Amino acid sequence: MASSAPISTGLEKLQKTLDGTVEGVKVADLRRDTKDYHDPKNRLTTDYGVKQNNTDDWLKVATEDKTGPMLMEDHAAREKINRFDHERIPERVVHARGSGAFGTFKLHKSLEQYTSAGVLTDTTRSTPTFLRFSTVLGSAGSADTVRDVRGFAIKHYTPEGNWDVVGNNIPVFFIQDAIKFPDVIHAGKPEPHNAVPQAQTAHNNFWDFQFQHTEATHMFMWTQSDRAIPRSYRMMQGFGVNTYTLSNAKGERFFVKFIWTPHLGVHSFVWDEALKLAGQDPDFHRRDLWEAIENKAYPRWDFGVQIIPEGDEDKFEFDILDATKVWPEDLVPIQYVGELELNRNPDEYFTQTEQVAFCTGHVVPGIGFSDDPLLQGRNFSYQDTQLSRLGINFQELPINRPVCPVMNNNRDGGMRHTITKGTVNYWPNRFDAAPPAAVEEQPYIDYPQKVAGMKARLRSKKFREHFNQAQLFYNSLSLPEQMHVQFALGFELDHCEDPIVYERMSQRLADIDINLAKNVAELVGAKIPEQQGRPNHGKKAPGLSQTEFPGKTPTIETRRIAIIIADGYDAAAYNGIVAAAKACSALPYTIAPRRTPIYAAGESKESGKGVKPDHHLEGMRGTMFDSVFVPGGADSIATLRQNGRALHWVREAFAHLKAIGAVGEAVDFVRDACELEGMAFSTSDEVTDSYGVVTAAKVKPTSFKETVKMAKGAADFV
Ligand code: HDD
């Protein structure tokens, strides 16, 4: 319940009472507005607090035998329907589908050499954060696993005010100047005449725009790569994308990019999995994040910065203010200086994840903007969009309000909550009340930047080069990643019915790589380009291929392992793998032909024991798991051999490059299911790994540990 204490006086108290940690501050602040629905003292009331004893029947003229007209007099009924009719607010015009979580940011190494920002210099702080992940193009109810960029928007509640970074999981963007944003988004969203397709770029308009708007070339190569189909929000990088600035106590300025790299590594689906999951579990990423945090498997990212001193701005062949370019890591290495952990799920989706409002313009002293023309325009757009989504007082909503004192002469407006006592509401005033902060009080000081130029609709020369980094990206990918790009482009252009679109795009690809262009053109039925368009410079750079991020220490922590059994399964093998998986913090799930108990070999129904499976084979799909393990047991395997769905689980797991484990009789079953004649399989108690299929024909106690260990390295769950 709301307390009357102003935040400013509450803050110091909270910092002391909550284990001395600052992350408690935002949580405690939110508690002021949180009610517990499950409190046994609760009774149904109207919005104005009057207890109700029937909210199921509208007040009406009726008898025991006959119903009659309803009465307008029933204010409580009208209030209930009225409130329901207005539950929806406009969904975000982009990034409508999202999931959020609270967390903590800790700095390990001070950046005081570059900035005076407390959040980037004070290594004793724990800064509370809220991070919202999202897809870009789909509506709020669309599927999580579509091919799309993912949003990575983070709000830091610092004692100096809120600092928002509104980033993505891809380090570059489609456009250089914010004025093009409506065009690129219109081209990607469902087409205007029939509102098809939902949450996809696989259509004429998107690719028509990509061809004509060459500055998007680098970015579309990223969206066709595995980065656009992440396995989990927990397994993708975050990038601030734009170039910001830092300024230090000496008044020196630096250009900066912000990067977050996940401890679990960067991993993706294969396209077929992503497509299927969009139907089988549209909430796959939302659920995955929620469950990980509920299970205390808190996702973590290393936080890093790339820094360029102000004087070096012009030393690169690309413009460092151009958001369609990366700063290659061999030229500007990332310095990892902190860690972000997500450790608390929201209490309520709407008031927190939906109402959170990020603004690129929200920076704190020591952090500033650059002349990046995308960022400058974004600084207008985010504030503006919140006005139509949430109204002018959006910053008062609990999830958005800072944890430090707020005072100024902005007043009134729809749904104002703050009650400001006082007889004046302007500055200067005769009381000297609420004066501007003195320099010693560390206010936000704008960097005195010298600017000169013409007033013109221009972009500088370097902004006009659009292909070098598209080539750099493609050249830097591993062979399998390059093939995935080819197939992705093949898929997307196959969905473009207009020949002008797929013909032109196939020619465009020759500006990046001739083999890529040829292969895609052949797939989509376009004229095959004969020669490379723009010469490929052949350069590569580190940090672009996601294979470089297997994880801080490669792990199967939180990976979902399906263990398939039927009656007569080998209990020792089953128990062994469950224990081994748990010991590695993986999540074993028992899957069987039915969800009533399954009995091990030698175990009778009458024993009343048996294992109750988590799911039956039809209730879930193999796509929802990272790995499949089949214990032996002659009867169990005989049953599974007769079950088409069981065969499909194993076969599909193999096709999706997942680690598969089998012991005892299950070895032959897996070989037959995957039609793997000729591949090496274990025939003894030695563990064999063949293309991620890990087998031991005879079981010895160490096999399970070994199996899990090999599965980790073998398929690496990429
Ligand atoms: Fe944006 C939302 C990321 C360019 C206008 N954007 C939004 C969100 C993310 C991004 C992650 C969702 C925030 C949330 O979870 O609430 N946007 C980016 C990145 C960009 C970018 C990384 C390029 C570097 N955006 C961009 C431009 C404009 C916008 C150039 C307009 C000129 N973006 C918006 C918006 C949204 C938004 C319309 C919709 C909802 C919102 O802001 O709060 O204002």
PDB file of N, CA, C and O in Angstrom, residues 652-688:
ATOM      1  N   GLU A 652      14.464 -36.651 -34.728  1.00  0.00           N
ATOM      2  CA  GLU A 652      14.411 -35.188 -34.837  1.00  0.00           C
ATOM      3  C   GLU A 652      15.543 -34.541 -34.026  1.00  0.00           C
ATOM      4  O   GLU A 652      16.153 -33.568 -34.451  1.00  0.00           O
ATOM      5  N   ALA A 653      15.820 -35.133 -32.851  1.00  0.00           N
ATOM      6  CA  ALA A 653      16.919 -34.601 -32.026  1.00  0.00           C
ATOM      7  C   ALA A 653      18.229 -34.679 -32.809  1.00  0.00           C
ATOM      8  O   ALA A 653      19.047 -33.753 -32.775  1.00  0.00           O
ATOM      9  N   PHE A 654      18.420 -35.768 -33.539  1.00  0.00           N
ATOM     10  CA  PHE A 654      19.649 -35.918 -34.331  1.00  0.00           C
ATOM     11  C   PHE A 654      19.678 -34.868 -35.448  1.00  0.00           C
ATOM     12  O   PHE A 654      20.684 -34.201 -35.678  1.00  0.00           O
ATOM     13  N   ALA A 655      18.532 -34.703 -36.115  1.00  0.00           N
ATOM     14  CA  ALA A 655      18.464 -33.732 -37.209  1.00  0.00           C
ATOM     15  C   ALA A 655      18.709 -32.311 -36.699  1.00  0.00           C
ATOM     16  O   ALA A 655      19.204 -31.456 -37.428  1.00  0.00           O
ATOM     17  N   HIS A 656      18.361 -32.067 -35.442  1.00  0.00           N
ATOM     18  CA  HIS A 656      18.567 -30.724 -34.877  1.00  0.00           C
ATOM     19  C   HIS A 656      19.920 -30.605 -34.177  1.00  0.00           C
ATOM     20  O   HIS A 656      20.137 -29.681 -33.399  1.00  0.00           O
ATOM     21  N   LEU A 657      20.797 -31.558 -34.448  1.00  0.00           N
ATOM     22  CA  LEU A 657      22.195 -31.514 -33.965  1.00  0.00           C
ATOM     23  C   LEU A 657      22.294 -31.529 -32.453  1.00  0.00           C
ATOM     24  O   LEU A 657      23.180 -30.916 -31.853  1.00  0.00           O
ATOM     25  N   LYS A 658      21.360 -32.221 -31.811  1.00  0.00           N
ATOM     26  CA  LYS A 658      21.400 -32.262 -30.350  1.00  0.00           C
ATOM     27  C   LYS A 658      22.221 -33.440 -29.863  1.00  0.00           C
ATOM     28  O   LYS A 658      22.307 -34.462 -30.561  1.00  0.00           O
ATOM     29  N   ALA A 659      22.732 -33.311 -28.677  1.00  0.00           N
ATOM     30  CA  ALA A 659      23.446 -34.431 -28.082  1.00  0.00           C
ATOM     31  C   ALA A 659      22.431 -35.526 -27.752  1.00  0.00           C
ATOM     32  O   ALA A 659      21.377 -35.241 -27.181  1.00  0.00           O
ATOM     33  N   ILE A 660      22.753 -36.764 -28.144  1.00  0.00           N
ATOM     34  CA  ILE A 660      21.879 -37.904 -27.844  1.00  0.00           C
ATOM     35  C   ILE A 660      22.728 -38.920 -27.088  1.00  0.00           C
ATOM     36  O   ILE A 660      23.869 -39.188 -27.473  1.00  0.00           O
ATOM     37  N   GLY A 661      22.170 -39.484 -26.040  1.00  0.00           N
ATOM     38  CA  GLY A 661      22.899 -40.509 -25.299  1.00  0.00           C
ATOM     39  C   GLY A 661      22.089 -41.795 -25.276  1.00  0.00           C
ATOM     40  O   GLY A 661      20.856 -41.759 -25.213  1.00  0.00           O
ATOM     41  N   ALA A 662      22.777 -42.924 -25.354  1.00  0.00           N
ATOM     42  CA  ALA A 662      22.076 -44.206 -25.278  1.00  0.00           C
ATOM     43  C   ALA A 662      22.985 -45.215 -24.612  1.00  0.00           C
ATOM     44  O   ALA A 662      24.197 -45.224 -24.857  1.00  0.00           O
ATOM     45  N   VAL A 663      22.403 -46.077 -23.773  1.00  0.00           N
ATOM     46  CA  VAL A 663      23.188 -47.156 -23.175  1.00  0.00           C
ATOM     47  C   VAL A 663      22.433 -48.473 -23.318  1.00  0.00           C
ATOM     48  O   VAL A 663      21.202 -48.495 -23.460  1.00  0.00           O
ATOM     49  N   GLY A 664      23.183 -49.585 -23.287  1.00  0.00           N
ATOM     50  CA  GLY A 664      22.582 -50.917 -23.345  1.00  0.00           C
ATOM     51  C   GLY A 664      21.794 -51.115 -24.631  1.00  0.00           C
ATOM     52  O   GLY A 664      22.232 -50.726 -25.715  1.00  0.00           O
ATOM     53  N   GLU A 665      20.610 -51.693 -24.502  1.00  0.00           N
ATOM     54  CA  GLU A 665      19.785 -52.010 -25.671  1.00  0.00           C
ATOM     55  C   GLU A 665      19.410 -50.760 -26.464  1.00  0.00           C
ATOM     56  O   GLU A 665      19.051 -50.837 -27.639  1.00  0.00           O
ATOM     57  N   ALA A 666      19.481 -49.614 -25.812  1.00  0.00           N
ATOM     58  CA  ALA A 666      19.064 -48.385 -26.496  1.00  0.00           C
ATOM     59  C   ALA A 666      20.042 -47.977 -27.599  1.00  0.00           C
ATOM     60  O   ALA A 666      19.693 -47.205 -28.487  1.00  0.00           O
ATOM     61  N   VAL A 667      21.265 -48.527 -27.563  1.00  0.00           N
ATOM     62  CA  VAL A 667      22.255 -48.123 -28.572  1.00  0.00           C
ATOM     63  C   VAL A 667      21.745 -48.493 -29.970  1.00  0.00           C
ATOM     64  O   VAL A 667      21.740 -47.665 -30.895  1.00  0.00           O
ATOM     65  N   ASP A 668      21.291 -49.710 -30.128  1.00  0.00           N
ATOM     66  CA  ASP A 668      20.775 -50.141 -31.441  1.00  0.00           C
ATOM     67  C   ASP A 668      19.530 -49.360 -31.822  1.00  0.00           C
ATOM     68  O   ASP A 668      19.312 -49.021 -32.976  1.00  0.00           O
ATOM     69  N   PHE A 669      18.700 -49.101 -30.818  1.00  0.00           N
ATOM     70  CA  PHE A 669      17.461 -48.364 -31.072  1.00  0.00           C
ATOM     71  C   PHE A 669      17.773 -46.979 -31.657  1.00  0.00           C
ATOM     72  O   PHE A 669      17.194 -46.546 -32.654  1.00  0.00           O
ATOM     73  N   VAL A 670      18.752 -46.309 -31.048  1.00  0.00           N
ATOM     74  CA  VAL A 670      19.119 -44.961 -31.524  1.00  0.00           C
ATOM     75  C   VAL A 670      19.722 -45.048 -32.919  1.00  0.00           C
ATOM     76  O   VAL A 670      19.404 -44.240 -33.803  1.00  0.00           O
ATOM     77  N   ARG A 671      20.566 -46.069 -33.130  1.00  0.00           N
ATOM     78  CA  ARG A 671      21.182 -46.198 -34.462  1.00  0.00           C
ATOM     79  C   ARG A 671      20.096 -46.396 -35.515  1.00  0.00           C
ATOM     80  O   ARG A 671      20.090 -45.770 -36.564  1.00  0.00           O
ATOM     81  N   ASP A 672      19.124 -47.254 -35.208  1.00  0.00           N
ATOM     82  CA  ASP A 672      18.080 -47.523 -36.194  1.00  0.00           C
ATOM     83  C   ASP A 672      17.177 -46.302 -36.380  1.00  0.00           C
ATOM     84  O   ASP A 672      16.800 -45.965 -37.498  1.00  0.00           O
ATOM     85  N   ALA A 673      16.845 -45.637 -35.260  1.00  0.00           N
ATOM     86  CA  ALA A 673      15.943 -44.481 -35.356  1.00  0.00           C
ATOM     87  C   ALA A 673      16.562 -43.398 -36.240  1.00  0.00           C
ATOM     88  O   ALA A 673      15.884 -42.760 -37.035  1.00  0.00           O
ATOM     89  N   CYS A 674      17.869 -43.224 -36.103  1.00  0.00           N
ATOM     90  CA  CYS A 674      18.525 -42.146 -36.857  1.00  0.00           C
ATOM     91  C   CYS A 674      19.088 -42.643 -38.182  1.00  0.00           C
ATOM     92  O   CYS A 674      19.722 -41.861 -38.902  1.00  0.00           O
ATOM     93  N   GLU A 675      18.891 -43.928 -38.477  1.00  0.00           N
ATOM     94  CA  GLU A 675      19.439 -44.533 -39.704  1.00  0.00           C
ATOM     95  C   GLU A 675      20.920 -44.222 -39.825  1.00  0.00           C
ATOM     96  O   GLU A 675      21.376 -43.612 -40.798  1.00  0.00           O
ATOM     97  N   LEU A 676      21.654 -44.619 -38.792  1.00  0.00           N
ATOM     98  CA  LEU A 676      23.074 -44.273 -38.740  1.00  0.00           C
ATOM     99  C   LEU A 676      23.975 -45.479 -38.980  1.00  0.00           C
ATOM    100  O   LEU A 676      24.988 -45.648 -38.308  1.00  0.00           O
ATOM    101  N   GLU A 677      23.606 -46.331 -39.915  1.00  0.00           N
ATOM    102  CA  GLU A 677      24.466 -47.457 -40.265  1.00  0.00           C
ATOM    103  C   GLU A 677      25.858 -46.929 -40.590  1.00  0.00           C
ATOM    104  O   GLU A 677      25.984 -45.890 -41.230  1.00  0.00           O
ATOM    105  N   GLY A 678      26.864 -47.627 -40.142  1.00  0.00           N
ATOM    106  CA  GLY A 678      28.211 -47.227 -40.561  1.00  0.00           C
ATOM    107  C   GLY A 678      28.869 -46.233 -39.624  1.00  0.00           C
ATOM    108  O   GLY A 678      30.071 -46.025 -39.692  1.00  0.00           O
ATOM    109  N   MET A 679      28.088 -45.627 -38.732  1.00  0.00           N
ATOM    110  CA  MET A 679      28.737 -44.709 -37.805  1.00  0.00           C
ATOM    111  C   MET A 679      29.227 -45.471 -36.579  1.00  0.00           C
ATOM    112  O   MET A 679      28.657 -46.509 -36.238  1.00  0.00           O
ATOM    113  N   ALA A 680      30.248 -44.946 -35.926  1.00  0.00           N
ATOM    114  CA  ALA A 680      30.845 -45.681 -34.810  1.00  0.00           C
ATOM    115  C   ALA A 680      29.924 -45.666 -33.597  1.00  0.00           C
ATOM    116  O   ALA A 680      29.509 -44.598 -33.143  1.00  0.00           O
ATOM    117  N   PHE A 681      29.598 -46.859 -33.105  1.00  0.00           N
ATOM    118  CA  PHE A 681      28.792 -46.977 -31.897  1.00  0.00           C
ATOM    119  C   PHE A 681      29.503 -47.876 -30.916  1.00  0.00           C
ATOM    120  O   PHE A 681      30.210 -48.797 -31.317  1.00  0.00           O
ATOM    121  N   SER A 682      29.260 -47.661 -29.665  1.00  0.00           N
ATOM    122  CA  SER A 682      29.933 -48.463 -28.649  1.00  0.00           C
ATOM    123  C   SER A 682      29.422 -49.899 -28.673  1.00  0.00           C
ATOM    124  O   SER A 682      28.230 -50.142 -28.830  1.00  0.00           O
ATOM    125  N   THR A 683      30.350 -50.836 -28.545  1.00  0.00           N
ATOM    126  CA  THR A 683      29.949 -52.244 -28.456  1.00  0.00           C
ATOM    127  C   THR A 683      30.397 -52.835 -27.124  1.00  0.00           C
ATOM    128  O   THR A 683      30.252 -54.016 -26.881  1.00  0.00           O
ATOM    129  N   SER A 684      30.977 -52.011 -26.285  1.00  0.00           N
ATOM    130  CA  SER A 684      31.501 -52.508 -25.005  1.00  0.00           C
ATOM    131  C   SER A 684      31.108 -51.525 -23.907  1.00  0.00           C
ATOM    132  O   SER A 684      30.175 -50.753 -24.071  1.00  0.00           O
ATOM    133  N   ASP A 685      31.894 -51.531 -22.823  1.00  0.00           N
ATOM    134  CA  ASP A 685      31.588 -50.523 -21.804  1.00  0.00           C
ATOM    135  C   ASP A 685      32.344 -49.219 -22.059  1.00  0.00           C
ATOM    136  O   ASP A 685      32.297 -48.293 -21.271  1.00  0.00           O
ATOM    137  N   GLU A 686      33.038 -49.165 -23.204  1.00  0.00           N
ATOM    138  CA  GLU A 686      33.701 -47.905 -23.576  1.00  0.00           C
ATOM    139  C   GLU A 686      32.661 -46.932 -24.108  1.00  0.00           C
ATOM    140  O   GLU A 686      31.753 -47.320 -24.849  1.00  0.00           O
ATOM    141  N   VAL A 687      32.804 -45.675 -23.770  1.00  0.00           N
ATOM    142  CA  VAL A 687      31.853 -44.673 -24.268  1.00  0.00           C
ATOM    143  C   VAL A 687      32.345 -44.154 -25.618  1.00  0.00           C
ATOM    144  O   VAL A 687      33.505 -43.805 -25.770  1.00  0.00           O
ATOM    145  N   THR A 688      31.444 -44.152 -26.606  1.00  0.00           N
ATOM    146  CA  THR A 688      31.812 -43.691 -27.946  1.00  0.00           C
ATOM    147  C   THR A 688      31.018 -42.438 -28.288  1.00  0.00           C
ATOM    148  O   THR A 688      29.825 -42.357 -28.012  1.00  0.00           O
TER     149      THR A 688
END
